[in-house]
PDB file of C-alpha atoms and ligand atoms in Angstrom:
ATOM      1  CA  MET P  29    -230.559  68.486 -49.473  1.00 88.00           C
ATOM      2  CA  HIS P  30    -231.192  72.250 -49.063  1.00 95.00           C
ATOM      3  CA  THR P  31    -228.201  74.189 -48.009  1.00 96.00           C
ATOM      4  CA  ILE P  32    -228.880  77.064 -45.286  1.00 96.00           C
ATOM      5  CA  VAL P  33    -226.811  79.920 -47.209  1.00 97.00           C
ATOM      6  CA  SER P  34    -227.715  82.702 -44.397  1.00 96.00           C
ATOM      7  CA  ARG P  35    -229.593  82.902 -41.215  1.00 95.00           C
ATOM      8  CA  GLU P  36    -230.421  86.526 -39.154  1.00 95.00           C
ATOM      9  CA  LYS P  37    -231.994  86.458 -35.633  1.00 94.00           C
ATOM     10  CA  LEU P  38    -234.761  89.022 -35.724  1.00 96.00           C
ATOM     11  CA  SER P  39    -235.784  88.705 -32.281  1.00 94.00           C
ATOM     12  CA  PRO P  40    -235.196  86.605 -29.191  1.00 92.00           C
ATOM     13  CA  ASN P  41    -237.037  83.650 -30.095  1.00 91.00           C
ATOM     14  CA  VAL P  42    -237.657  84.897 -33.993  1.00 95.00           C
ATOM     15  CA  THR P  43    -235.035  83.685 -36.592  1.00 95.00           C
ATOM     16  CA  LEU P  44    -234.751  83.923 -40.204  1.00 96.00           C
ATOM     17  CA  VAL P  45    -233.522  81.149 -42.266  1.00 96.00           C
ATOM     18  CA  GLU P  46    -232.474  81.545 -46.437  1.00 97.00           C
ATOM     19  CA  VAL P  47    -232.464  77.917 -47.479  1.00 97.00           C
ATOM     20  CA  GLU P  48    -231.887  76.843 -50.825  1.00 97.00           C
ATOM     21  CA  ALA P  49    -234.725  75.844 -52.762  1.00 97.00           C
ATOM     22  CA  PRO P  50    -234.358  76.739 -56.764  1.00 97.00           C
ATOM     23  CA  ARG P  51    -237.752  75.060 -57.618  1.00 97.00           C
ATOM     24  CA  ILE P  52    -240.025  76.576 -54.752  1.00 98.00           C
ATOM     25  CA  ALA P  53    -238.255  79.935 -55.366  1.00 98.00           C
ATOM     26  CA  LYS P  54    -239.583  80.079 -58.928  1.00 97.00           C
ATOM     27  CA  MET P  55    -242.990  79.064 -58.482  1.00 96.00           C
ATOM     28  CA  ARG P  56    -244.226  80.315 -55.024  1.00 97.00           C
ATOM     29  CA  ARG P  57    -246.462  83.004 -55.089  1.00 96.00           C
ATOM     30  CA  PRO P  58    -247.878  85.232 -51.561  1.00 95.00           C
ATOM     31  CA  GLY P  59    -249.466  83.533 -49.376  1.00 95.00           C
ATOM     32  CA  GLN P  60    -248.061  79.870 -50.221  1.00 96.00           C
ATOM     33  CA  PHE P  61    -246.070  77.204 -47.455  1.00 96.00           C
ATOM     34  CA  VAL P  62    -243.514  74.447 -47.300  1.00 96.00           C
ATOM     35  CA  ILE P  63    -242.945  71.628 -44.917  1.00 94.00           C
ATOM     36  CA  VAL P  64    -240.004  71.462 -43.805  1.00 94.00           C
ATOM     37  CA  HIS P  65    -238.132  67.999 -42.274  1.00 91.00           C
ATOM     38  CA  LEU P  66    -235.118  68.671 -41.076  1.00 91.00           C
ATOM     39  CA  ASN P  67    -234.196  65.260 -40.543  1.00 87.00           C
ATOM     40  CA  GLU P  68    -235.465  61.748 -40.417  1.00 84.00           C
ATOM     41  CA  GLU P  69    -235.950  61.369 -37.004  1.00 82.00           C
ATOM     42  CA  ALA P  70    -237.525  65.404 -37.269  1.00 83.00           C
ATOM     43  CA  GLU P  71    -241.371  66.072 -37.290  1.00 86.00           C
ATOM     44  CA  ARG P  72    -242.375  67.605 -40.644  1.00 88.00           C
ATOM     45  CA  ILE P  73    -243.450  71.377 -40.120  1.00 89.00           C
ATOM     46  CA  PRO P  74    -245.164  73.956 -42.289  1.00 92.00           C
ATOM     47  CA  LEU P  75    -243.932  77.698 -42.269  1.00 94.00           C
ATOM     48  CA  THR P  76    -244.394  80.520 -44.830  1.00 94.00           C
ATOM     49  CA  ILE P  77    -242.690  81.258 -47.751  1.00 96.00           C
ATOM     50  CA  ALA P  78    -241.802  84.951 -45.982  1.00 96.00           C
ATOM     51  CA  ASP P  79    -239.642  85.561 -49.168  1.00 96.00           C
ATOM     52  CA  ALA P  80    -237.891  84.054 -52.107  1.00 97.00           C
ATOM     53  CA  ASP P  81    -235.007  85.003 -54.598  1.00 97.00           C
ATOM     54  CA  PRO P  82    -235.818  83.158 -58.278  1.00 97.00           C
ATOM     55  CA  GLU P  83    -231.989  84.635 -59.166  1.00 97.00           C
ATOM     56  CA  LYS P  84    -230.270  82.751 -56.190  1.00 97.00           C
ATOM     57  CA  GLY P  85    -233.042  79.827 -55.963  1.00 97.00           C
ATOM     58  CA  THR P  86    -233.488  80.548 -52.484  1.00 98.00           C
ATOM     59  CA  ILE P  87    -236.547  80.989 -50.077  1.00 97.00           C
ATOM     60  CA  THR P  88    -236.749  82.872 -46.871  1.00 97.00           C
ATOM     61  CA  LEU P  89    -238.114  81.179 -43.368  1.00 97.00           C
ATOM     62  CA  ILE P  90    -238.932  82.855 -40.471  1.00 96.00           C
ATOM     63  CA  ILE P  91    -239.387  80.636 -37.427  1.00 94.00           C
ATOM     64  CA  GLN P  92    -240.260  80.872 -34.119  1.00 92.00           C
ATOM     65  CA  GLU P  93    -238.635  78.955 -31.505  1.00 88.00           C
ATOM     66  CA  VAL P  94    -241.684  77.662 -30.002  1.00 84.00           C
ATOM     67  CA  GLY P  95    -240.694  73.647 -29.991  1.00 81.00           C
ATOM     68  CA  LYS P  96    -238.114  71.024 -30.040  1.00 82.00           C
ATOM     69  CA  SER P  97    -238.252  70.587 -34.250  1.00 84.00           C
ATOM     70  CA  THR P  98    -237.979  74.316 -34.522  1.00 88.00           C
ATOM     71  CA  LEU P  99    -235.493  74.539 -32.361  1.00 90.00           C
ATOM     72  CA  ASP P 100    -233.391  72.134 -34.504  1.00 89.00           C
ATOM     73  CA  ILE P 101    -234.110  74.042 -37.748  1.00 91.00           C
ATOM     74  CA  VAL P 102    -232.607  77.215 -36.605  1.00 91.00           C
ATOM     75  CA  ALA P 103    -229.836  75.232 -34.849  1.00 90.00           C
ATOM     76  CA  GLN P 104    -228.635  74.455 -38.046  1.00 90.00           C
ATOM     77  CA  GLU P 105    -225.751  76.637 -39.053  1.00 91.00           C
ATOM     78  CA  VAL P 106    -225.069  78.329 -42.140  1.00 95.00           C
ATOM     79  CA  GLY P 107    -223.988  75.394 -44.724  1.00 95.00           C
ATOM     80  CA  GLY P 108    -225.863  72.916 -42.816  1.00 93.00           C
ATOM     81  CA  THR P 109    -228.589  71.126 -44.781  1.00 94.00           C
ATOM     82  CA  ILE P 110    -232.677  70.549 -44.475  1.00 94.00           C
ATOM     83  CA  ARG P 111    -233.467  67.017 -45.493  1.00 93.00           C
ATOM     84  CA  ASP P 112    -236.576  67.917 -47.197  1.00 93.00           C
ATOM     85  CA  ILE P 113    -238.731  70.913 -48.244  1.00 96.00           C
ATOM     86  CA  VAL P 114    -241.880  69.985 -50.066  1.00 94.00           C
ATOM     87  CA  GLY P 115    -244.213  72.879 -51.587  1.00 92.00           C
ATOM     88  CA  PRO P 116    -244.860  75.319 -52.648  1.00 96.00           C
ATOM     89  CA  LEU P 117    -248.323  74.277 -50.686  1.00 95.00           C
ATOM     90  CA  GLY P 118    -252.030  75.903 -50.176  1.00 95.00           C
ATOM     91  CA  SER P 119    -253.588  78.140 -52.387  1.00 95.00           C
ATOM     92  CA  PRO P 120    -252.340  82.041 -52.634  1.00 96.00           C
ATOM     93  CA  THR P 121    -253.162  85.000 -51.215  1.00 95.00           C
ATOM     94  CA  GLU P 122    -256.337  86.752 -52.838  1.00 93.00           C
ATOM     95  CA  LEU P 123    -254.524  89.839 -53.933  1.00 96.00           C
ATOM     96  CA  ILE P 124    -256.760  93.173 -54.813  1.00 96.00           C
ATOM     97  CA  GLU P 125    -255.834  94.940 -58.090  1.00 95.00           C
ATOM     98  CA  SER P 126    -255.638  98.700 -57.187  1.00 95.00           C
ATOM     99  CA  GLY P 127    -256.835 100.645 -54.032  1.00 97.00           C
ATOM    100  CA  ARG P 128    -255.457 100.523 -50.818  1.00 98.00           C
ATOM    101  CA  ALA P 129    -254.716  97.485 -48.373  1.00 98.00           C
ATOM    102  CA  VAL P 130    -254.192  97.418 -44.615  1.00 98.00           C
ATOM    103  CA  CYS P 131    -251.592  94.805 -43.729  1.00 98.00           C
ATOM    104  CA  VAL P 132    -251.686  93.513 -39.864  1.00 98.00           C
ATOM    105  CA  GLY P 133    -249.134  91.510 -38.229  1.00 98.00           C
ATOM    106  CA  GLY P 134    -249.435  90.707 -34.784  1.00 96.00           C
ATOM    107  CA  GLY P 135    -245.806  89.116 -33.425  1.00 95.00           C
ATOM    108  CA  VAL P 136    -244.219  86.282 -35.505  1.00 95.00           C
ATOM    109  CA  GLY P 137    -247.499  86.710 -37.749  1.00 96.00           C
ATOM    110  CA  THR P 138    -245.596  89.814 -39.733  1.00 97.00           C
ATOM    111  CA  ALA P 139    -243.393  87.057 -41.572  1.00 96.00           C
ATOM    112  CA  VAL P 140    -246.720  85.838 -43.180  1.00 95.00           C
ATOM    113  CA  ILE P 141    -247.672  89.719 -43.863  1.00 97.00           C
ATOM    114  CA  HIS P 142    -244.446  89.841 -45.355  1.00 97.00           C
ATOM    115  CA  PRO P 143    -244.832  88.280 -49.158  1.00 97.00           C
ATOM    116  CA  ILE P 144    -248.365  89.870 -48.997  1.00 97.00           C
ATOM    117  CA  ALA P 145    -247.139  93.647 -48.783  1.00 98.00           C
ATOM    118  CA  GLN P 146    -244.681  92.492 -51.434  1.00 97.00           C
ATOM    119  CA  GLY P 147    -247.232  91.181 -53.747  1.00 97.00           C
ATOM    120  CA  LEU P 148    -249.282  93.960 -53.348  1.00 98.00           C
ATOM    121  CA  HIS P 149    -247.052  96.506 -53.600  1.00 97.00           C
ATOM    122  CA  ALA P 150    -246.185  94.825 -56.879  1.00 96.00           C
ATOM    123  CA  ARG P 151    -249.860  95.260 -58.421  1.00 96.00           C
ATOM    124  CA  GLY P 152    -249.433  99.204 -57.214  1.00 96.00           C
ATOM    125  CA  VAL P 153    -252.085  98.594 -54.405  1.00 98.00           C
ATOM    126  CA  GLU P 154    -251.084 101.298 -51.678  1.00 98.00           C
ATOM    127  CA  VAL P 155    -249.966  99.247 -48.439  1.00 98.00           C
ATOM    128  CA  ILE P 156    -250.053 100.239 -45.026  1.00 98.00           C
ATOM    129  CA  SER P 157    -248.396  97.966 -42.846  1.00 98.00           C
ATOM    130  CA  VAL P 158    -249.427  98.027 -38.942  1.00 98.00           C
ATOM    131  CA  ILE P 159    -246.837  95.313 -36.788  1.00 98.00           C
ATOM    132  CA  GLY P 160    -246.624  95.001 -33.218  1.00 97.00           C
ATOM    133  CA  GLY P 161    -245.135  93.266 -30.193  1.00 96.00           C
ATOM    134  CA  ARG P 162    -245.641  92.703 -26.546  1.00 97.00           C
ATOM    135  CA  THR P 163    -242.085  95.205 -26.588  1.00 97.00           C
ATOM    136  CA  LYS P 164    -239.750  96.680 -28.756  1.00 97.00           C
ATOM    137  CA  GLU P 165    -237.678  93.838 -29.182  1.00 96.00           C
ATOM    138  CA  LEU P 166    -240.365  91.283 -30.095  1.00 97.00           C
ATOM    139  CA  VAL P 167    -241.370  93.889 -33.415  1.00 97.00           C
ATOM    140  CA  ILE P 168    -239.554  92.065 -36.274  1.00 97.00           C
ATOM    141  CA  LEU P 169    -239.175  93.108 -40.425  1.00 97.00           C
ATOM    142  CA  GLU P 170    -240.101  96.522 -40.003  1.00 97.00           C
ATOM    143  CA  ASP P 171    -237.008  97.665 -42.310  1.00 97.00           C
ATOM    144  CA  ARG P 172    -238.394  95.003 -44.937  1.00 97.00           C
ATOM    145  CA  LEU P 173    -241.960  96.105 -45.186  1.00 98.00           C
ATOM    146  CA  ALA P 174    -241.000  99.696 -45.544  1.00 98.00           C
ATOM    147  CA  ARG P 175    -239.941  98.461 -48.906  1.00 97.00           C
ATOM    148  CA  TYR P 176    -243.578  98.379 -49.606  1.00 97.00           C
ATOM    149  CA  GLY P 177    -245.134 101.483 -48.002  1.00 97.00           C
ATOM    150  CA  GLN P 178    -245.921 103.056 -44.637  1.00 97.00           C
ATOM    151  CA  VAL P 179    -245.685 101.200 -41.674  1.00 98.00           C
ATOM    152  CA  VAL P 180    -247.221 101.970 -37.893  1.00 98.00           C
ATOM    153  CA  VAL P 181    -245.215 100.015 -35.259  1.00 98.00           C
ATOM    154  CA  CYS P 182    -247.255  99.360 -31.912  1.00 97.00           C
ATOM    155  CA  THR P 183    -246.036  97.533 -28.796  1.00 98.00           C
ATOM    156  CA  ASP P 184    -248.333  96.276 -25.982  1.00 97.00           C
ATOM    157  CA  ASP P 185    -246.044  98.349 -23.324  1.00 96.00           C
ATOM    158  CA  GLY P 186    -244.986 101.526 -25.786  1.00 96.00           C
ATOM    159  CA  SER P 187    -241.426 100.951 -25.450  1.00 97.00           C
ATOM    160  CA  TYR P 188    -241.174 101.638 -29.054  1.00 97.00           C
ATOM    161  CA  GLY P 189    -243.805 103.207 -32.074  1.00 96.00           C
ATOM    162  CA  ARG P 190    -247.482 103.599 -30.735  1.00 97.00           C
ATOM    163  CA  LYS P 191    -248.241 102.177 -27.448  1.00 97.00           C
ATOM    164  CA  GLY P 192    -250.858  99.600 -27.735  1.00 97.00           C
ATOM    165  CA  PHE P 193    -251.888  96.469 -30.038  1.00 97.00           C
ATOM    166  CA  VAL P 194    -252.170  96.419 -33.476  1.00 98.00           C
ATOM    167  CA  THR P 195    -256.205  96.530 -33.516  1.00 98.00           C
ATOM    168  CA  ASP P 196    -255.876 100.095 -32.334  1.00 97.00           C
ATOM    169  CA  ALA P 197    -253.609 101.524 -35.123  1.00 97.00           C
ATOM    170  CA  THR P 198    -255.821  99.705 -37.474  1.00 98.00           C
ATOM    171  CA  LYS P 199    -258.890 101.443 -36.201  1.00 98.00           C
ATOM    172  CA  ASP P 200    -257.815 104.711 -36.683  1.00 97.00           C
ATOM    173  CA  LEU P 201    -256.936 104.167 -40.057  1.00 98.00           C
ATOM    174  CA  LEU P 202    -260.668 102.285 -40.739  1.00 98.00           C
ATOM    175  CA  ASP P 203    -262.423 105.812 -39.143  1.00 97.00           C
ATOM    176  CA  ALA P 204    -260.026 107.670 -41.593  1.00 96.00           C
ATOM    177  CA  GLY P 205    -262.037 105.790 -44.657  1.00 93.00           C
ATOM    178  CA  GLY P 206    -260.518 104.582 -47.843  1.00 95.00           C
ATOM    179  CA  VAL P 207    -259.110 101.071 -47.053  1.00 97.00           C
ATOM    180  CA  ASP P 208    -260.215  98.441 -49.280  1.00 98.00           C
ATOM    181  CA  ILE P 209    -259.026  95.285 -47.786  1.00 98.00           C
ATOM    182  CA  VAL P 210    -257.552  94.212 -44.669  1.00 98.00           C
ATOM    183  CA  TYR P 211    -255.113  91.152 -44.284  1.00 98.00           C
ATOM    184  CA  ALA P 212    -254.256  90.284 -40.771  1.00 98.00           C
ATOM    185  CA  VAL P 213    -251.705  87.640 -39.894  1.00 97.00           C
ATOM    186  CA  GLY P 214    -250.507  86.609 -35.798  1.00 96.00           C
ATOM    187  CA  PRO P 215    -251.863  85.081 -32.674  1.00 95.00           C
ATOM    188  CA  VAL P 216    -255.814  83.935 -32.798  1.00 96.00           C
ATOM    189  CA  PRO P 217    -257.251  86.284 -30.711  1.00 96.00           C
ATOM    190  CA  MET P 218    -255.385  88.967 -33.184  1.00 97.00           C
ATOM    191  CA  MET P 219    -256.802  87.956 -35.374  1.00 97.00           C
ATOM    192  CA  ARG P 220    -260.302  87.596 -34.228  1.00 98.00           C
ATOM    193  CA  ALA P 221    -260.183  91.189 -32.820  1.00 98.00           C
ATOM    194  CA  VAL P 222    -259.028  92.322 -36.246  1.00 98.00           C
ATOM    195  CA  ALA P 223    -262.256  90.446 -37.619  1.00 98.00           C
ATOM    196  CA  ASN P 224    -264.115  91.839 -35.388  1.00 98.00           C
ATOM    197  CA  LEU P 225    -262.994  95.454 -36.041  1.00 98.00           C
ATOM    198  CA  THR P 226    -263.692  95.359 -39.468  1.00 98.00           C
ATOM    199  CA  ARG P 227    -266.956  93.851 -39.718  1.00 97.00           C
ATOM    200  CA  PRO P 228    -269.337  96.891 -38.721  1.00 97.00           C
ATOM    201  CA  TYR P 229    -266.951  98.970 -41.710  1.00 97.00           C
ATOM    202  CA  GLY P 230    -267.950  96.731 -44.077  1.00 97.00           C
ATOM    203  CA  VAL P 231    -264.408  95.907 -44.977  1.00 98.00           C
ATOM    204  CA  HIS P 232    -263.247  92.772 -46.456  1.00 98.00           C
ATOM    205  CA  THR P 233    -260.414  90.975 -44.631  1.00 98.00           C
ATOM    206  CA  ILE P 234    -258.440  88.240 -44.652  1.00 98.00           C
ATOM    207  CA  VAL P 235    -257.071  86.006 -42.292  1.00 98.00           C
ATOM    208  CA  SER P 236    -254.189  83.331 -42.498  1.00 97.00           C
ATOM    209  CA  LEU P 237    -254.751  80.416 -40.248  1.00 95.00           C
ATOM    210  CA  ASN P 238    -252.391  78.336 -38.682  1.00 90.00           C
ATOM    211  CA  PRO P 239    -254.462  74.608 -36.983  1.00 90.00           C
ATOM    212  CA  VAL P 240    -251.912  71.945 -36.358  1.00 88.00           C
ATOM    213  CA  MET P 241    -250.929  70.483 -40.067  1.00 87.00           C
ATOM    214  CA  VAL P 242    -249.310  66.896 -40.543  1.00 86.00           C
ATOM    215  CA  ASP P 243    -249.403  65.935 -44.471  1.00 85.00           C
ATOM    216  CA  GLY P 244    -250.460  69.098 -46.100  1.00 88.00           C
ATOM    217  CA  THR P 245    -251.849  67.905 -48.823  1.00 88.00           C
ATOM    218  CA  GLY P 246    -255.940  67.605 -47.618  1.00 90.00           C
ATOM    219  CA  MET P 247    -255.425  63.581 -46.769  1.00 89.00           C
ATOM    220  CA  CYS P 248    -254.895  63.304 -42.940  1.00 89.00           C
ATOM    221  CA  GLY P 249    -257.739  65.729 -41.935  1.00 89.00           C
ATOM    222  CA  GLY P 250    -255.450  67.549 -39.173  1.00 89.00           C
ATOM    223  CA  CYS P 251    -255.920  70.963 -40.721  1.00 91.00           C
ATOM    224  CA  ARG P 252    -259.956  71.084 -40.251  1.00 94.00           C
ATOM    225  CA  VAL P 253    -261.510  74.517 -39.867  1.00 95.00           C
ATOM    226  CA  THR P 254    -264.948  75.589 -39.961  1.00 96.00           C
ATOM    227  CA  ILE P 255    -265.073  78.775 -42.396  1.00 97.00           C
ATOM    228  CA  GLY P 256    -269.047  79.761 -42.496  1.00 96.00           C
ATOM    229  CA  ASN P 257    -270.854  76.421 -41.521  1.00 89.00           C
ATOM    230  CA  GLU P 258    -268.497  74.750 -44.215  1.00 95.00           C
ATOM    231  CA  ILE P 259    -265.376  72.106 -43.047  1.00 96.00           C
ATOM    232  CA  LYS P 260    -261.981  72.947 -44.846  1.00 96.00           C
ATOM    233  CA  PHE P 261    -258.731  71.877 -44.905  1.00 96.00           C
ATOM    234  CA  ALA P 262    -255.877  74.637 -44.382  1.00 95.00           C
ATOM    235  CA  CYS P 263    -253.195  73.055 -46.178  1.00 94.00           C
ATOM    236  CA  VAL P 264    -255.304  73.219 -49.385  1.00 95.00           C
ATOM    237  CA  ASP P 265    -258.425  75.673 -48.997  1.00 96.00           C
ATOM    238  CA  GLY P 266    -256.090  77.868 -47.017  1.00 92.00           C
ATOM    239  CA  PRO P 267    -254.348  79.058 -45.152  1.00 96.00           C
ATOM    240  CA  GLU P 268    -256.116  82.537 -45.864  1.00 97.00           C
ATOM    241  CA  PHE P 269    -259.782  82.629 -45.505  1.00 97.00           C
ATOM    242  CA  ASP P 270    -262.641  85.433 -45.182  1.00 98.00           C
ATOM    243  CA  GLY P 271    -262.068  86.201 -41.544  1.00 97.00           C
ATOM    244  CA  HIS P 272    -265.386  87.378 -41.033  1.00 98.00           C
ATOM    245  CA  LYS P 273    -266.729  83.688 -41.568  1.00 97.00           C
ATOM    246  CA  VAL P 274    -264.016  81.601 -39.338  1.00 97.00           C
ATOM    247  CA  ASP P 275    -264.987  79.720 -36.487  1.00 96.00           C
ATOM    248  CA  PHE P 276    -262.180  80.746 -34.212  1.00 95.00           C
ATOM    249  CA  ASP P 277    -263.329  79.510 -31.008  1.00 94.00           C
ATOM    250  CA  GLU P 278    -262.646  75.942 -32.734  1.00 93.00           C
ATOM    251  CA  LEU P 279    -259.529  76.880 -33.971  1.00 93.00           C
ATOM    252  CA  ALA P 280    -258.331  77.933 -30.655  1.00 92.00           C
ATOM    253  CA  ASP P 281    -259.771  74.662 -29.098  1.00 89.00           C
ATOM    254  CA  ARG P 282    -258.183  72.627 -31.955  1.00 85.00           C
ATOM    255  CA  LEU P 283    -254.635  74.321 -31.489  1.00 85.00           C
ATOM    256  CA  THR P 284    -254.440  73.598 -27.547  1.00 82.00           C
ATOM    257  CA  THR P 285    -254.330  69.547 -28.627  1.00 70.00           C
ATOM    258  CA  TYR P 286    -250.555  69.226 -28.484  1.00 62.00           C
ATOM    259  CA  ARG P 287    -249.379  71.843 -26.256  1.00 62.00           C
ATOM    260  CA  ASP P 288    -248.853  69.376 -23.676  1.00 63.00           C
ATOM    261  CA  PHE P 289    -247.230  67.189 -25.689  1.00 60.00           C
ATOM    262  CA  GLU P 290    -244.903  69.754 -26.995  1.00 57.00           C
ATOM    263  CA  LYS P 291    -244.289  70.951 -23.685  1.00 61.00           C
ATOM    264  CA  ARG P 292    -242.633  67.138 -22.716  1.00 60.00           C
ATOM    265  CA  ARG P 293    -240.856  66.890 -25.506  1.00 57.00           C
ATOM    266  CA  LEU P 294    -239.444  69.897 -24.969  1.00 54.00           C
ATOM    267  CA  GLU P 295    -238.927  69.146 -20.875  1.00 62.00           C
ATOM    268  CA  GLN P 296    -236.832  66.078 -22.641  1.00 61.00           C
ATOM    269  CA  CYS P 297    -234.229  68.089 -25.041  1.00 55.00           C
ATOM    270  CA  SER P 298    -230.610  67.348 -23.508  1.00 51.00           C
ATOM    271  CA  PRO P 299    -229.134  70.889 -22.998  1.00 47.00           C
ATOM    272  CA  GLN P 300    -227.130  71.354 -26.080  1.00 48.00           C
ATOM    273  CA  GLU P 301    -230.687  70.094 -28.223  1.00 47.00           C
ATOM    274  CA  CYS P 302    -232.247  73.432 -26.604  1.00 43.00           C
ATOM    275  CA  ARG P 303    -229.010  75.564 -26.371  1.00 41.00           C
ATOM    276  CA  ILE P 304    -231.226  78.914 -28.738  1.00 36.00           C
ATOM    277  CA  GLY P 305    -234.500  78.650 -26.844  1.00 39.00           C
ATOM    278  CA  ARG P 306    -232.479  78.788 -23.723  1.00 34.00           C
ATOM    279  CA  GLY P 307    -230.832  81.724 -24.743  1.00 34.00           C
ATOM    280  CA  GLN P 308    -227.459  80.549 -24.993  1.00 32.00           C
TER     281      GLN P 308
HETATM  282  P1  LIG L  10    -248.284  87.859 -29.238  1.00 82.38           P
HETATM  283  O1  LIG L  10    -248.892  87.602 -28.839  1.00 82.38           O
HETATM  284  O2  LIG L  10    -246.702  88.701 -28.768  1.00 82.38           O
HETATM  285  O3  LIG L  10    -249.046  88.970 -29.947  1.00 82.38           O
HETATM  286  C1  LIG L  10    -248.308  90.197 -30.880  1.00 82.38           C
HETATM  287  C2  LIG L  10    -249.250  91.360 -31.106  1.00 82.38           C
HETATM  288  O4  LIG L  10    -250.418  91.016 -31.624  1.00 82.38           O
HETATM  289  C3  LIG L  10    -249.559  92.365 -29.906  1.00 82.38           C
HETATM  290  O5  LIG L  10    -248.127  93.037 -29.618  1.00 82.38           O
HETATM  291  C4  LIG L  10    -250.838  93.040 -30.323  1.00 82.38           C
HETATM  292  O6  LIG L  10    -250.395  93.677 -31.117  1.00 82.38           O
HETATM  293  C5  LIG L  10    -251.290  92.041 -31.107  1.00 82.38           C
HETATM  294  N1  LIG L  10    -252.504  91.653 -30.213  1.00 82.38           N
HETATM  295  C6  LIG L  10    -252.320  90.048 -29.722  1.00 82.38           C
HETATM  296  N2  LIG L  10    -253.782  89.932 -28.585  1.00 82.38           N
HETATM  297  C7  LIG L  10    -254.166  90.487 -28.972  1.00 82.38           C
HETATM  298  C8  LIG L  10    -255.860  90.818 -28.941  1.00 82.38           C
HETATM  299  N3  LIG L  10    -256.245  89.899 -28.222  1.00 82.38           N
HETATM  300  N4  LIG L  10    -256.379  91.769 -29.638  1.00 82.38           N
HETATM  301  C9  LIG L  10    -255.560  92.346 -30.815  1.00 82.38           C
HETATM  302  N5  LIG L  10    -254.597  92.515 -30.652  1.00 82.38           N
HETATM  303  C10 LIG L  10    -254.071  91.500 -30.291  1.00 82.38           C
HETATM  304  O7  LIG L  10    -247.923  87.122 -30.604  1.00 82.38           O
HETATM  305  P2  LIG L  10    -246.632  86.054 -30.769  1.00 82.38           P
HETATM  306  O8  LIG L  10    -246.217  86.042 -29.285  1.00 82.38           O
HETATM  307  O9  LIG L  10    -245.604  87.226 -31.483  1.00 82.38           O
HETATM  308  O10 LIG L  10    -247.473  85.135 -31.819  1.00 82.38           O
HETATM  309  C11 LIG L  10    -247.358  84.101 -31.253  1.00 82.38           C
HETATM  310  C12 LIG L  10    -248.643  83.355 -31.769  1.00 82.38           C
HETATM  311  O11 LIG L  10    -248.820  83.662 -33.356  1.00 82.38           O
HETATM  312  C13 LIG L  10    -248.426  82.187 -31.718  1.00 82.38           C
HETATM  313  O12 LIG L  10    -249.916  81.147 -31.088  1.00 82.38           O
HETATM  314  C14 LIG L  10    -248.469  81.645 -33.370  1.00 82.38           C
HETATM  315  O13 LIG L  10    -249.085  80.289 -33.132  1.00 82.38           O
HETATM  316  C15 LIG L  10    -249.095  82.498 -33.928  1.00 82.38           C
HETATM  317  N6  LIG L  10    -249.086  82.407 -35.187  1.00 82.38           N
HETATM  318  C16 LIG L  10    -249.668  82.377 -35.896  1.00 82.38           C
HETATM  319  C17 LIG L  10    -249.589  82.332 -37.652  1.00 82.38           C
HETATM  320  C18 LIG L  10    -250.607  82.516 -38.877  1.00 82.38           C
HETATM  321  O14 LIG L  10    -250.493  82.282 -39.929  1.00 82.38           O
HETATM  322  N7  LIG L  10    -251.982  82.464 -38.188  1.00 82.38           N
HETATM  323  C19 LIG L  10    -248.295  82.602 -37.854  1.00 82.38           C
HETATM  324  C20 LIG L  10    -247.187  82.796 -37.023  1.00 82.38           C
HETATM  325  C21 LIG L  10    -247.170  82.507 -35.694  1.00 82.38           C
HETATM  326 FE1  LIG L  11    -253.758  66.745 -43.776  1.00 82.38          FE
HETATM  327 FE2  LIG L  11    -254.099  69.190 -44.144  1.00 82.38          FE
HETATM  328  S1  LIG L  11    -252.435  69.189 -43.074  1.00 82.38           S
HETATM  329  S2  LIG L  11    -255.486  67.768 -44.186  1.00 82.38           S
END
């Protein structure tokens, strides 16, 4: 059992949960994730380890409430428990040793950018984070990312920071030159757009893929992705890959597989189960 020691609402549908997991807190590296199993009836869901405190023995998970399983986890109060947390899973991020990195986070994908920026900063790499949300209230982790370097905030509607997509601000940085690598995490259209943007500049670009995962050990094939005509499993070979080689069409197609099921399951929730999803 893993006890929840703190929780914080970051935006209307994103919650930070800090939970006891001492062994994972010591071992985890940027880019790795865990599979969380709230209780016997719950689904297993993959979540990036957004941060960890080895002294306290805790890890930080940032959860977007998109379905019943994520709603159930964020409904847990401090002192509540999560039955199983398996990890750290996946390959750690390929971190450069020096130079300048641009870390691009779209919406809740910013949670995945956080440990990457943290790891780069610890190595002495100059980090510029470009983070975006549709509106001001959907921008997350600006203060935390500011610990590691400059942060450029963008909103689609201009309600905070620069008006426009994260790709607009990233283009300006690429035009200015001196960018050694770009890390981009967010919705699939955003990662595809960043990869298309950086390609003509010849800047290596790493994206973090989020296909459906089941076992997280490379056995079930659920997280199959195509990278440069090779089949890979995101849970063991990734989740991060060369953005210039990802088959984004296939990824987008496979991500729609369970959308109707998840919608139906959410509609079947009791009012109490879904109170957070309904903003109550
Ligand atoms: P969103 O749709 O609100 O987009 C967030 C930001 O991304 C926008 O403000 C914009 O700056 C940028 N963006 C979006 N579409 C773009 C495009 N076509 N071109 C350029 N920039 C674009 O994001 P959200 O609702 O917070 O994110 C939800 C999605 O992110 C879900 O589909 C979820 O599965 C995915 N996600 C992915 C990962 C991952 O590891 N790749 C992690 C968490 C969430
Ligand atoms: Fe089963 Fe990756 S989640 S192979």
